[in-house]
PDB file of C-alpha atoms in Angstrom:
ATOM      1  CA  MET A   1      11.721  20.860 -14.055  1.00  0.00           C
ATOM      2  CA  ARG A   2      11.094  19.598 -17.456  1.00  0.00           C
ATOM      3  CA  LEU A   3       8.001  17.342 -17.794  1.00  0.00           C
ATOM      4  CA  LEU A   4       7.081  15.673 -21.135  1.00  0.00           C
ATOM      5  CA  PRO A   5       3.687  15.834 -22.450  1.00  0.00           C
ATOM      6  CA  VAL A   6       1.544  12.701 -22.923  1.00  0.00           C
ATOM      7  CA  LEU A   7       2.904  11.123 -25.991  1.00  0.00           C
ATOM      8  CA  ASN A   8       3.299   7.704 -27.470  1.00  0.00           C
ATOM      9  CA  PHE A   9       6.890   6.576 -27.598  1.00  0.00           C
ATOM     10  CA  ARG A  10       6.680   3.207 -29.199  1.00  0.00           C
ATOM     11  CA  SER A  11      10.112   2.344 -29.037  1.00  0.00           C
ATOM     12  CA  MET A  12      10.718   3.366 -25.466  1.00  0.00           C
ATOM     13  CA  LYS A  13      10.829   1.490 -22.247  1.00  0.00           C
ATOM     14  CA  ALA A  14       8.629   2.864 -19.613  1.00  0.00           C
ATOM     15  CA  LEU A  15       7.733   2.267 -15.897  1.00  0.00           C
ATOM     16  CA  THR A  16       4.372   2.707 -14.790  1.00  0.00           C
ATOM     17  CA  PHE A  17       3.481   3.413 -10.872  1.00  0.00           C
ATOM     18  CA  GLY A  18       0.769   4.442  -8.726  1.00  0.00           C
ATOM     19  CA  LEU A  19       0.560   7.466  -6.675  1.00  0.00           C
ATOM     20  CA  THR A  20      -1.893   7.818  -3.907  1.00  0.00           C
ATOM     21  CA  PHE A  21      -2.279  10.959  -1.947  1.00  0.00           C
ATOM     22  CA  VAL A  22      -3.763  11.049   1.711  1.00  0.00           C
ATOM     23  CA  ARG A  23      -4.651  14.008   3.524  1.00  0.00           C
ATOM     24  CA  HIS A  24      -3.836  13.697   7.448  1.00  0.00           C
ATOM     25  CA  GLY A  25      -6.491  12.960   9.769  1.00  0.00           C
ATOM     26  CA  GLU A  26      -8.531  15.605  11.764  1.00  0.00           C
ATOM     27  CA  THR A  27      -6.896  17.926  14.336  1.00  0.00           C
ATOM     28  CA  GLN A  28      -8.613  19.969  17.048  1.00  0.00           C
ATOM     29  CA  TYR A  29      -7.650  23.130  14.832  1.00  0.00           C
ATOM     30  CA  ASN A  30      -9.616  21.463  11.899  1.00  0.00           C
ATOM     31  CA  LYS A  31     -12.599  20.695  14.259  1.00  0.00           C
ATOM     32  CA  GLU A  32     -12.758  24.278  15.122  1.00  0.00           C
ATOM     33  CA  GLY A  33     -12.257  25.751  11.651  1.00  0.00           C
ATOM     34  CA  LEU A  34      -8.953  27.292  12.512  1.00  0.00           C
ATOM     35  CA  LEU A  35      -5.975  27.541   9.949  1.00  0.00           C
ATOM     36  CA  GLN A  36      -2.865  25.613  10.834  1.00  0.00           C
ATOM     37  CA  GLY A  37      -0.434  26.005   8.024  1.00  0.00           C
ATOM     38  CA  GLN A  38       3.110  25.632   8.973  1.00  0.00           C
ATOM     39  CA  THR A  39       3.787  27.300  12.411  1.00  0.00           C
ATOM     40  CA  ILE A  40       0.971  25.360  14.064  1.00  0.00           C
ATOM     41  CA  ASP A  41       2.192  21.878  14.441  1.00  0.00           C
ATOM     42  CA  VAL A  42      -0.498  19.735  16.526  1.00  0.00           C
ATOM     43  CA  PRO A  43      -1.293  16.369  16.912  1.00  0.00           C
ATOM     44  CA  LEU A  44      -4.524  14.361  15.405  1.00  0.00           C
ATOM     45  CA  SER A  45      -7.437  14.656  17.542  1.00  0.00           C
ATOM     46  CA  ASP A  46      -9.168  11.513  18.823  1.00  0.00           C
ATOM     47  CA  THR A  47     -11.453  11.656  15.760  1.00  0.00           C
ATOM     48  CA  GLY A  48      -8.421  12.213  13.700  1.00  0.00           C
ATOM     49  CA  LEU A  49      -6.696   9.121  15.273  1.00  0.00           C
ATOM     50  CA  GLN A  50     -10.041   6.990  14.359  1.00  0.00           C
ATOM     51  CA  GLN A  51      -9.846   8.293  10.772  1.00  0.00           C
ATOM     52  CA  ALA A  52      -6.367   7.307  10.491  1.00  0.00           C
ATOM     53  CA  GLU A  53      -7.203   4.047  11.774  1.00  0.00           C
ATOM     54  CA  ALA A  54      -9.879   3.935   9.333  1.00  0.00           C
ATOM     55  CA  ALA A  55      -7.624   4.747   6.328  1.00  0.00           C
ATOM     56  CA  GLY A  56      -5.094   1.975   7.563  1.00  0.00           C
ATOM     57  CA  ARG A  57      -7.745  -0.712   7.476  1.00  0.00           C
ATOM     58  CA  TYR A  58      -8.969   0.446   4.057  1.00  0.00           C
ATOM     59  CA  LEU A  59      -5.313   0.392   2.442  1.00  0.00           C
ATOM     60  CA  LYS A  60      -4.142  -2.657   4.522  1.00  0.00           C
ATOM     61  CA  ASP A  61      -4.097  -4.885   1.376  1.00  0.00           C
ATOM     62  CA  VAL A  62      -3.004  -2.362  -0.957  1.00  0.00           C
ATOM     63  CA  THR A  63       1.015  -2.755  -2.083  1.00  0.00           C
ATOM     64  CA  PHE A  64       3.171   0.149  -1.413  1.00  0.00           C
ATOM     65  CA  SER A  65       6.707   0.411  -2.422  1.00  0.00           C
ATOM     66  CA  ASP A  66       7.517   3.700  -1.268  1.00  0.00           C
ATOM     67  CA  VAL A  67       6.066   6.265   1.523  1.00  0.00           C
ATOM     68  CA  PHE A  68       6.722   9.732   1.479  1.00  0.00           C
ATOM     69  CA  VAL A  69       5.244  12.103   4.251  1.00  0.00           C
ATOM     70  CA  SER A  70       5.141  15.925   5.253  1.00  0.00           C
ATOM     71  CA  ASP A  71       7.398  16.257   8.472  1.00  0.00           C
ATOM     72  CA  MET A  72       4.499  17.966  10.299  1.00  0.00           C
ATOM     73  CA  LEU A  73       3.253  15.829  13.288  1.00  0.00           C
ATOM     74  CA  ARG A  74      -0.186  15.436  11.893  1.00  0.00           C
ATOM     75  CA  ALA A  75       0.827  14.040   8.648  1.00  0.00           C
ATOM     76  CA  ARG A  76       3.507  11.743  10.460  1.00  0.00           C
ATOM     77  CA  GLN A  77       0.823  10.064  12.869  1.00  0.00           C
ATOM     78  CA  THR A  78      -1.541   9.521  10.010  1.00  0.00           C
ATOM     79  CA  ALA A  79       1.242   7.711   8.103  1.00  0.00           C
ATOM     80  CA  GLU A  80       2.557   5.659  11.005  1.00  0.00           C
ATOM     81  CA  THR A  81      -1.107   4.497  11.470  1.00  0.00           C
ATOM     82  CA  ILE A  82      -1.503   3.571   7.750  1.00  0.00           C
ATOM     83  CA  MET A  83       1.729   1.920   7.708  1.00  0.00           C
ATOM     84  CA  LYS A  84       1.198  -0.404  10.677  1.00  0.00           C
ATOM     85  CA  HIS A  85      -2.076  -1.784   9.063  1.00  0.00           C
ATOM     86  CA  ASN A  86      -0.163  -2.594   5.946  1.00  0.00           C
ATOM     87  CA  SER A  87       2.252  -5.717   5.509  1.00  0.00           C
ATOM     88  CA  SER A  88       3.867  -4.194   2.505  1.00  0.00           C
ATOM     89  CA  CYS A  89       5.044  -1.441   4.664  1.00  0.00           C
ATOM     90  CA  LEU A  90       6.943  -3.525   7.196  1.00  0.00           C
ATOM     91  CA  GLY A  91      10.235  -3.040   5.622  1.00  0.00           C
ATOM     92  CA  LEU A  92       9.594   0.457   4.139  1.00  0.00           C
ATOM     93  CA  GLN A  93      11.256   3.532   5.644  1.00  0.00           C
ATOM     94  CA  MET A  94       9.183   6.684   5.929  1.00  0.00           C
ATOM     95  CA  VAL A  95      10.802   9.568   4.022  1.00  0.00           C
ATOM     96  CA  LEU A  96      10.284  12.728   5.659  1.00  0.00           C
ATOM     97  CA  ASP A  97       9.965  15.710   3.195  1.00  0.00           C
ATOM     98  CA  PRO A  98       9.672  19.468   4.237  1.00  0.00           C
ATOM     99  CA  LEU A  99       8.340  19.784   0.442  1.00  0.00           C
ATOM    100  CA  LEU A 100       5.094  18.294   1.433  1.00  0.00           C
ATOM    101  CA  LYS A 101       4.257  20.672   4.242  1.00  0.00           C
ATOM    102  CA  GLU A 102       1.035  22.700   4.184  1.00  0.00           C
ATOM    103  CA  LYS A 103       0.753  25.889   2.544  1.00  0.00           C
ATOM    104  CA  SER A 104       1.989  28.784   4.566  1.00  0.00           C
ATOM    105  CA  PHE A 105      -1.300  30.942   5.698  1.00  0.00           C
ATOM    106  CA  GLY A 106       0.964  33.510   7.147  1.00  0.00           C
ATOM    107  CA  ILE A 107      -0.465  35.906   9.630  1.00  0.00           C
ATOM    108  CA  ALA A 108      -3.908  34.053   9.321  1.00  0.00           C
ATOM    109  CA  GLU A 109      -2.431  31.015  11.037  1.00  0.00           C
ATOM    110  CA  GLY A 110      -4.129  30.118  14.111  1.00  0.00           C
ATOM    111  CA  ARG A 111      -6.992  32.407  13.168  1.00  0.00           C
ATOM    112  CA  PRO A 112     -10.789  31.122  11.814  1.00  0.00           C
ATOM    113  CA  VAL A 113     -10.724  30.393   7.999  1.00  0.00           C
ATOM    114  CA  LYS A 114     -13.763  33.156   8.030  1.00  0.00           C
ATOM    115  CA  ASP A 115     -11.056  35.585   9.152  1.00  0.00           C
ATOM    116  CA  MET A 116      -9.123  34.872   6.056  1.00  0.00           C
ATOM    117  CA  LYS A 117     -12.265  34.963   3.888  1.00  0.00           C
ATOM    118  CA  GLU A 118     -12.780  38.452   5.175  1.00  0.00           C
ATOM    119  CA  MET A 119      -9.447  39.469   4.507  1.00  0.00           C
ATOM    120  CA  ALA A 120      -9.646  38.229   0.915  1.00  0.00           C
ATOM    121  CA  HIS A 121     -12.956  40.155   0.392  1.00  0.00           C
ATOM    122  CA  ALA A 122     -11.503  43.452   1.806  1.00  0.00           C
ATOM    123  CA  ALA A 123      -8.553  43.031  -0.777  1.00  0.00           C
ATOM    124  CA  GLY A 124     -11.137  42.434  -3.500  1.00  0.00           C
ATOM    125  CA  GLN A 125      -9.828  39.051  -4.208  1.00  0.00           C
ATOM    126  CA  SER A 126     -11.018  35.334  -4.318  1.00  0.00           C
ATOM    127  CA  LEU A 127     -10.100  33.181  -1.177  1.00  0.00           C
ATOM    128  CA  LEU A 128      -8.212  30.881  -3.586  1.00  0.00           C
ATOM    129  CA  SER A 129      -6.112  33.735  -5.065  1.00  0.00           C
ATOM    130  CA  PHE A 130      -5.626  35.629  -1.851  1.00  0.00           C
ATOM    131  CA  THR A 131      -2.173  35.464   0.083  1.00  0.00           C
ATOM    132  CA  PRO A 132      -2.319  36.763   3.699  1.00  0.00           C
ATOM    133  CA  PRO A 133       0.789  38.813   4.494  1.00  0.00           C
ATOM    134  CA  LYS A 134       3.924  36.357   4.983  1.00  0.00           C
ATOM    135  CA  GLY A 135       1.923  33.627   3.501  1.00  0.00           C
ATOM    136  CA  GLU A 136       2.903  31.489   0.341  1.00  0.00           C
ATOM    137  CA  THR A 137       1.227  32.122  -2.953  1.00  0.00           C
ATOM    138  CA  GLN A 138      -0.475  29.339  -4.991  1.00  0.00           C
ATOM    139  CA  GLU A 139       2.588  29.470  -7.317  1.00  0.00           C
ATOM    140  CA  GLN A 140       5.105  29.013  -4.491  1.00  0.00           C
ATOM    141  CA  VAL A 141       3.181  26.092  -3.308  1.00  0.00           C
ATOM    142  CA  LYS A 142       3.032  24.714  -7.032  1.00  0.00           C
ATOM    143  CA  GLU A 143       6.779  25.077  -7.185  1.00  0.00           C
ATOM    144  CA  ARG A 144       7.339  23.198  -4.042  1.00  0.00           C
ATOM    145  CA  PHE A 145       5.295  20.420  -5.534  1.00  0.00           C
ATOM    146  CA  LYS A 146       6.996  20.271  -8.770  1.00  0.00           C
ATOM    147  CA  GLU A 147      10.368  20.108  -6.753  1.00  0.00           C
ATOM    148  CA  PHE A 148       8.778  17.304  -4.912  1.00  0.00           C
ATOM    149  CA  LEU A 149       7.549  15.494  -8.030  1.00  0.00           C
ATOM    150  CA  GLU A 150      10.890  15.810  -9.599  1.00  0.00           C
ATOM    151  CA  LYS A 151      12.829  14.168  -6.669  1.00  0.00           C
ATOM    152  CA  MET A 152      10.428  11.470  -6.424  1.00  0.00           C
ATOM    153  CA  LEU A 153      10.478  10.547 -10.069  1.00  0.00           C
ATOM    154  CA  GLN A 154      14.388  10.590 -10.073  1.00  0.00           C
ATOM    155  CA  GLN A 155      14.162   8.217  -6.782  1.00  0.00           C
ATOM    156  CA  ILE A 156      11.647   5.888  -8.049  1.00  0.00           C
ATOM    157  CA  GLY A 157      13.288   5.623 -11.332  1.00  0.00           C
ATOM    158  CA  ALA A 158      16.811   4.973 -10.040  1.00  0.00           C
ATOM    159  CA  GLU A 159      15.444   2.469  -7.471  1.00  0.00           C
ATOM    160  CA  ARG A 160      12.762   0.830  -9.153  1.00  0.00           C
ATOM    161  CA  TRP A 161      13.112   0.845 -13.033  1.00  0.00           C
ATOM    162  CA  HIS A 162      14.132  -2.771 -12.754  1.00  0.00           C
ATOM    163  CA  ASP A 163      11.011  -3.788 -11.079  1.00  0.00           C
ATOM    164  CA  GLY A 164       8.580  -2.568 -13.809  1.00  0.00           C
ATOM    165  CA  GLY A 165      10.145  -1.520 -16.999  1.00  0.00           C
ATOM    166  CA  GLN A 166       8.123  -2.561 -20.013  1.00  0.00           C
ATOM    167  CA  ASP A 167       7.333  -1.279 -23.350  1.00  0.00           C
ATOM    168  CA  GLU A 168       5.474   1.756 -23.066  1.00  0.00           C
ATOM    169  CA  THR A 169       2.397   0.636 -25.613  1.00  0.00           C
ATOM    170  CA  SER A 170       1.779  -2.147 -23.252  1.00  0.00           C
ATOM    171  CA  VAL A 171       0.609  -0.060 -20.185  1.00  0.00           C
ATOM    172  CA  PRO A 172      -2.950  -0.916 -19.430  1.00  0.00           C
ATOM    173  CA  ALA A 173      -5.481   1.818 -18.717  1.00  0.00           C
ATOM    174  CA  PRO A 174      -6.824   2.210 -15.347  1.00  0.00           C
ATOM    175  CA  PRO A 175     -10.356   0.841 -14.867  1.00  0.00           C
ATOM    176  CA  ARG A 176     -13.179   3.276 -15.214  1.00  0.00           C
ATOM    177  CA  THR A 177     -13.977   3.799 -11.310  1.00  0.00           C
ATOM    178  CA  SER A 178     -16.125   6.044  -9.378  1.00  0.00           C
ATOM    179  CA  PRO A 179     -14.360   9.024  -8.090  1.00  0.00           C
ATOM    180  CA  VAL A 180     -16.103   8.477  -4.781  1.00  0.00           C
ATOM    181  CA  GLU A 181     -16.382   4.864  -4.029  1.00  0.00           C
ATOM    182  CA  GLY A 182     -14.692   1.559  -5.201  1.00  0.00           C
ATOM    183  CA  LYS A 183     -12.067  -1.121  -4.451  1.00  0.00           C
ATOM    184  CA  ALA A 184      -8.969   0.279  -2.276  1.00  0.00           C
ATOM    185  CA  ASP A 185      -6.503  -1.205  -5.005  1.00  0.00           C
ATOM    186  CA  ASP A 186      -8.490   0.419  -7.738  1.00  0.00           C
ATOM    187  CA  GLY A 187      -5.829   1.322 -10.583  1.00  0.00           C
ATOM    188  CA  VAL A 188      -3.022  -0.289  -8.886  1.00  0.00           C
ATOM    189  CA  GLY A 189      -3.548  -3.978  -9.027  1.00  0.00           C
ATOM    190  CA  GLY A 190      -0.775  -5.454 -10.510  1.00  0.00           C
ATOM    191  CA  VAL A 191       1.158  -2.093 -10.811  1.00  0.00           C
ATOM    192  CA  PRO A 192       4.828  -3.107  -9.358  1.00  0.00           C
ATOM    193  CA  VAL A 193       5.672   0.584  -7.989  1.00  0.00           C
ATOM    194  CA  HIS A 194       3.204   2.401  -5.735  1.00  0.00           C
ATOM    195  CA  ALA A 195       3.872   5.504  -3.972  1.00  0.00           C
ATOM    196  CA  LEU A 196       1.992   6.580  -0.732  1.00  0.00           C
ATOM    197  CA  VAL A 197       2.207  10.287  -0.271  1.00  0.00           C
ATOM    198  CA  VAL A 198       0.689  11.497   3.083  1.00  0.00           C
ATOM    199  CA  THR A 199       0.244  15.332   3.053  1.00  0.00           C
ATOM    200  CA  HIS A 200      -2.195  18.373   3.498  1.00  0.00           C
ATOM    201  CA  GLY A 201      -5.416  19.688   2.352  1.00  0.00           C
ATOM    202  CA  ALA A 202      -4.381  22.975   0.547  1.00  0.00           C
ATOM    203  CA  TYR A 203      -1.249  21.290  -0.694  1.00  0.00           C
ATOM    204  CA  MET A 204      -3.447  18.577  -2.318  1.00  0.00           C
ATOM    205  CA  CYS A 205      -5.548  21.229  -3.949  1.00  0.00           C
ATOM    206  CA  VAL A 206      -2.684  22.541  -5.595  1.00  0.00           C
ATOM    207  CA  ALA A 207      -1.370  19.392  -6.848  1.00  0.00           C
ATOM    208  CA  VAL A 208      -4.332  18.127  -8.229  1.00  0.00           C
ATOM    209  CA  ARG A 209      -4.867  21.480  -9.894  1.00  0.00           C
ATOM    210  CA  TYR A 210      -1.278  21.247 -11.539  1.00  0.00           C
ATOM    211  CA  PHE A 211      -2.000  17.888 -12.716  1.00  0.00           C
ATOM    212  CA  VAL A 212      -5.283  18.643 -14.536  1.00  0.00           C
ATOM    213  CA  GLU A 213      -4.673  22.345 -15.522  1.00  0.00           C
ATOM    214  CA  GLU A 214      -0.743  21.993 -16.539  1.00  0.00           C
ATOM    215  CA  LEU A 215      -0.251  18.430 -17.288  1.00  0.00           C
ATOM    216  CA  HIS A 216      -3.691  17.757 -18.856  1.00  0.00           C
ATOM    217  CA  CYS A 217      -4.516  15.054 -16.664  1.00  0.00           C
ATOM    218  CA  SER A 218      -8.074  13.700 -17.489  1.00  0.00           C
ATOM    219  CA  LEU A 219     -10.432  13.270 -14.559  1.00  0.00           C
ATOM    220  CA  PRO A 220     -12.230   9.959 -13.988  1.00  0.00           C
ATOM    221  CA  PRO A 221     -15.925   9.547 -15.199  1.00  0.00           C
ATOM    222  CA  GLY A 222     -18.448  11.463 -12.907  1.00  0.00           C
ATOM    223  CA  CYS A 223     -16.038  13.893 -11.436  1.00  0.00           C
ATOM    224  CA  ASP A 224     -15.629  17.480 -12.684  1.00  0.00           C
ATOM    225  CA  LYS A 225     -13.235  20.285 -12.053  1.00  0.00           C
ATOM    226  CA  ALA A 226     -15.296  21.812  -9.277  1.00  0.00           C
ATOM    227  CA  ARG A 227     -15.024  18.598  -7.045  1.00  0.00           C
ATOM    228  CA  ALA A 228     -11.331  17.714  -8.184  1.00  0.00           C
ATOM    229  CA  PHE A 229     -10.296  21.331  -6.964  1.00  0.00           C
ATOM    230  CA  SER A 230     -12.113  21.065  -3.976  1.00  0.00           C
ATOM    231  CA  LEU A 231     -10.674  20.586  -0.453  1.00  0.00           C
ATOM    232  CA  SER A 232     -10.243  16.821   0.392  1.00  0.00           C
ATOM    233  CA  PRO A 233     -11.820  15.385   3.649  1.00  0.00           C
ATOM    234  CA  ASN A 234      -9.418  14.453   6.300  1.00  0.00           C
ATOM    235  CA  THR A 235      -7.755  11.148   5.276  1.00  0.00           C
ATOM    236  CA  GLY A 236      -9.458  11.793   2.000  1.00  0.00           C
ATOM    237  CA  LEU A 237      -7.482   9.992  -0.980  1.00  0.00           C
ATOM    238  CA  CYS A 238      -6.484  10.777  -4.458  1.00  0.00           C
ATOM    239  CA  ARG A 239      -4.890   8.512  -6.757  1.00  0.00           C
ATOM    240  CA  PHE A 240      -3.174   8.738 -10.092  1.00  0.00           C
ATOM    241  CA  ILE A 241      -1.215   6.553 -12.489  1.00  0.00           C
ATOM    242  CA  LEU A 242       2.057   8.032 -13.889  1.00  0.00           C
ATOM    243  CA  THR A 243       4.322   6.617 -16.371  1.00  0.00           C
ATOM    244  CA  MET A 244       7.995   7.756 -16.875  1.00  0.00           C
ATOM    245  CA  ARG A 245      10.704   6.837 -19.403  1.00  0.00           C
ATOM    246  CA  GLY A 246      14.332   7.221 -19.243  1.00  0.00           C
ATOM    247  CA  GLU A 247      16.351   9.765 -21.251  1.00  0.00           C
ATOM    248  CA  ASP A 248      19.841  11.147 -20.787  1.00  0.00           C
ATOM    249  CA  ASN A 249      20.375   9.271 -17.474  1.00  0.00           C
ATOM    250  CA  ARG A 250      17.224  11.067 -16.008  1.00  0.00           C
ATOM    251  CA  PHE A 251      13.727   9.990 -15.733  1.00  0.00           C
ATOM    252  CA  MET A 252      10.918  11.804 -17.234  1.00  0.00           C
ATOM    253  CA  LEU A 253       7.077  12.144 -16.962  1.00  0.00           C
ATOM    254  CA  SER A 254       5.466  10.681 -20.073  1.00  0.00           C
ATOM    255  CA  GLY A 255       2.017   9.822 -19.165  1.00  0.00           C
ATOM    256  CA  LEU A 256      -0.517  10.584 -16.301  1.00  0.00           C
ATOM    257  CA  ARG A 257      -4.191   9.534 -15.465  1.00  0.00           C
ATOM    258  CA  CYS A 258      -6.366   9.865 -12.714  1.00  0.00           C
ATOM    259  CA  VAL A 259      -8.060   7.024 -11.040  1.00  0.00           C
ATOM    260  CA  PHE A 260     -10.054   8.826  -8.228  1.00  0.00           C
ATOM    261  CA  VAL A 261     -10.139  12.123  -6.282  1.00  0.00           C
ATOM    262  CA  HIS A 262     -11.243  12.870  -2.485  1.00  0.00           C
ATOM    263  CA  ARG A 263     -12.183   9.135  -1.852  1.00  0.00           C
ATOM    264  CA  GLY A 264     -13.707   9.118   1.802  1.00  0.00           C
ATOM    265  CA  ASP A 265     -15.935   6.371   1.900  1.00  0.00           C
ATOM    266  CA  HIS A 266     -13.524   4.554   4.383  1.00  0.00           C
ATOM    267  CA  VAL A 267     -14.250   6.929   7.238  1.00  0.00           C
ATOM    268  CA  LYS A 268     -17.986   6.114   6.947  1.00  0.00           C
ATOM    269  CA  GLN A 269     -17.308   2.401   7.290  1.00  0.00           C
TER     270      GLN A 269
END
């Protein structure tokens, strides 16, 4: 996938859109500190259902134009709960995409997280860089995310360009918000296109790291890389503002800004 650096194309038309990631709610495996990955497809726990309801109430007045969801049960249940609270989602179809699945942890799936930490230590590697046998590497998960991002850009560009195309120099900067607390529509008020993506914790870590480290997305005030690259809480939210432009019948990413990462104050309400 070819992604453009953040440049100023003065004569180009652009489409700016919001992208909000949401991690699924808690499952019993989360509660017990067990790895789920891809082979274990369990529903949300009672707490997870309550978290999804809280996320739905928090986002109820935020306008979404597209919804993309991992095809795993815990993500689908979370997305369905968020959508039922949101009037802008009444006419939307949830797009289930296996590219949004959780990272595969191979033989470590179903086992305590501490077991994988011990496996990584025995291999002389950090937990982040360690790949259990039959699991996915960070690079493989990143390639899956890049494939999803490319597919999403083309779909949104083809379907929504007429909704919000404007001169690229007129795109407003997002507000300087706190990375933890703020208004539910921070950064997307008045933005005509806004995609909701419901996925998984390790997957979100890879996506945020790719945006920051490889696409040079700056972080919001008060947020450092240690926080940005940490695991989002269940139903934690990350939001980015993307700008794309058309080139040779394709839509290319030309701008990327972070509004907040790992926001979970809605669960406390």
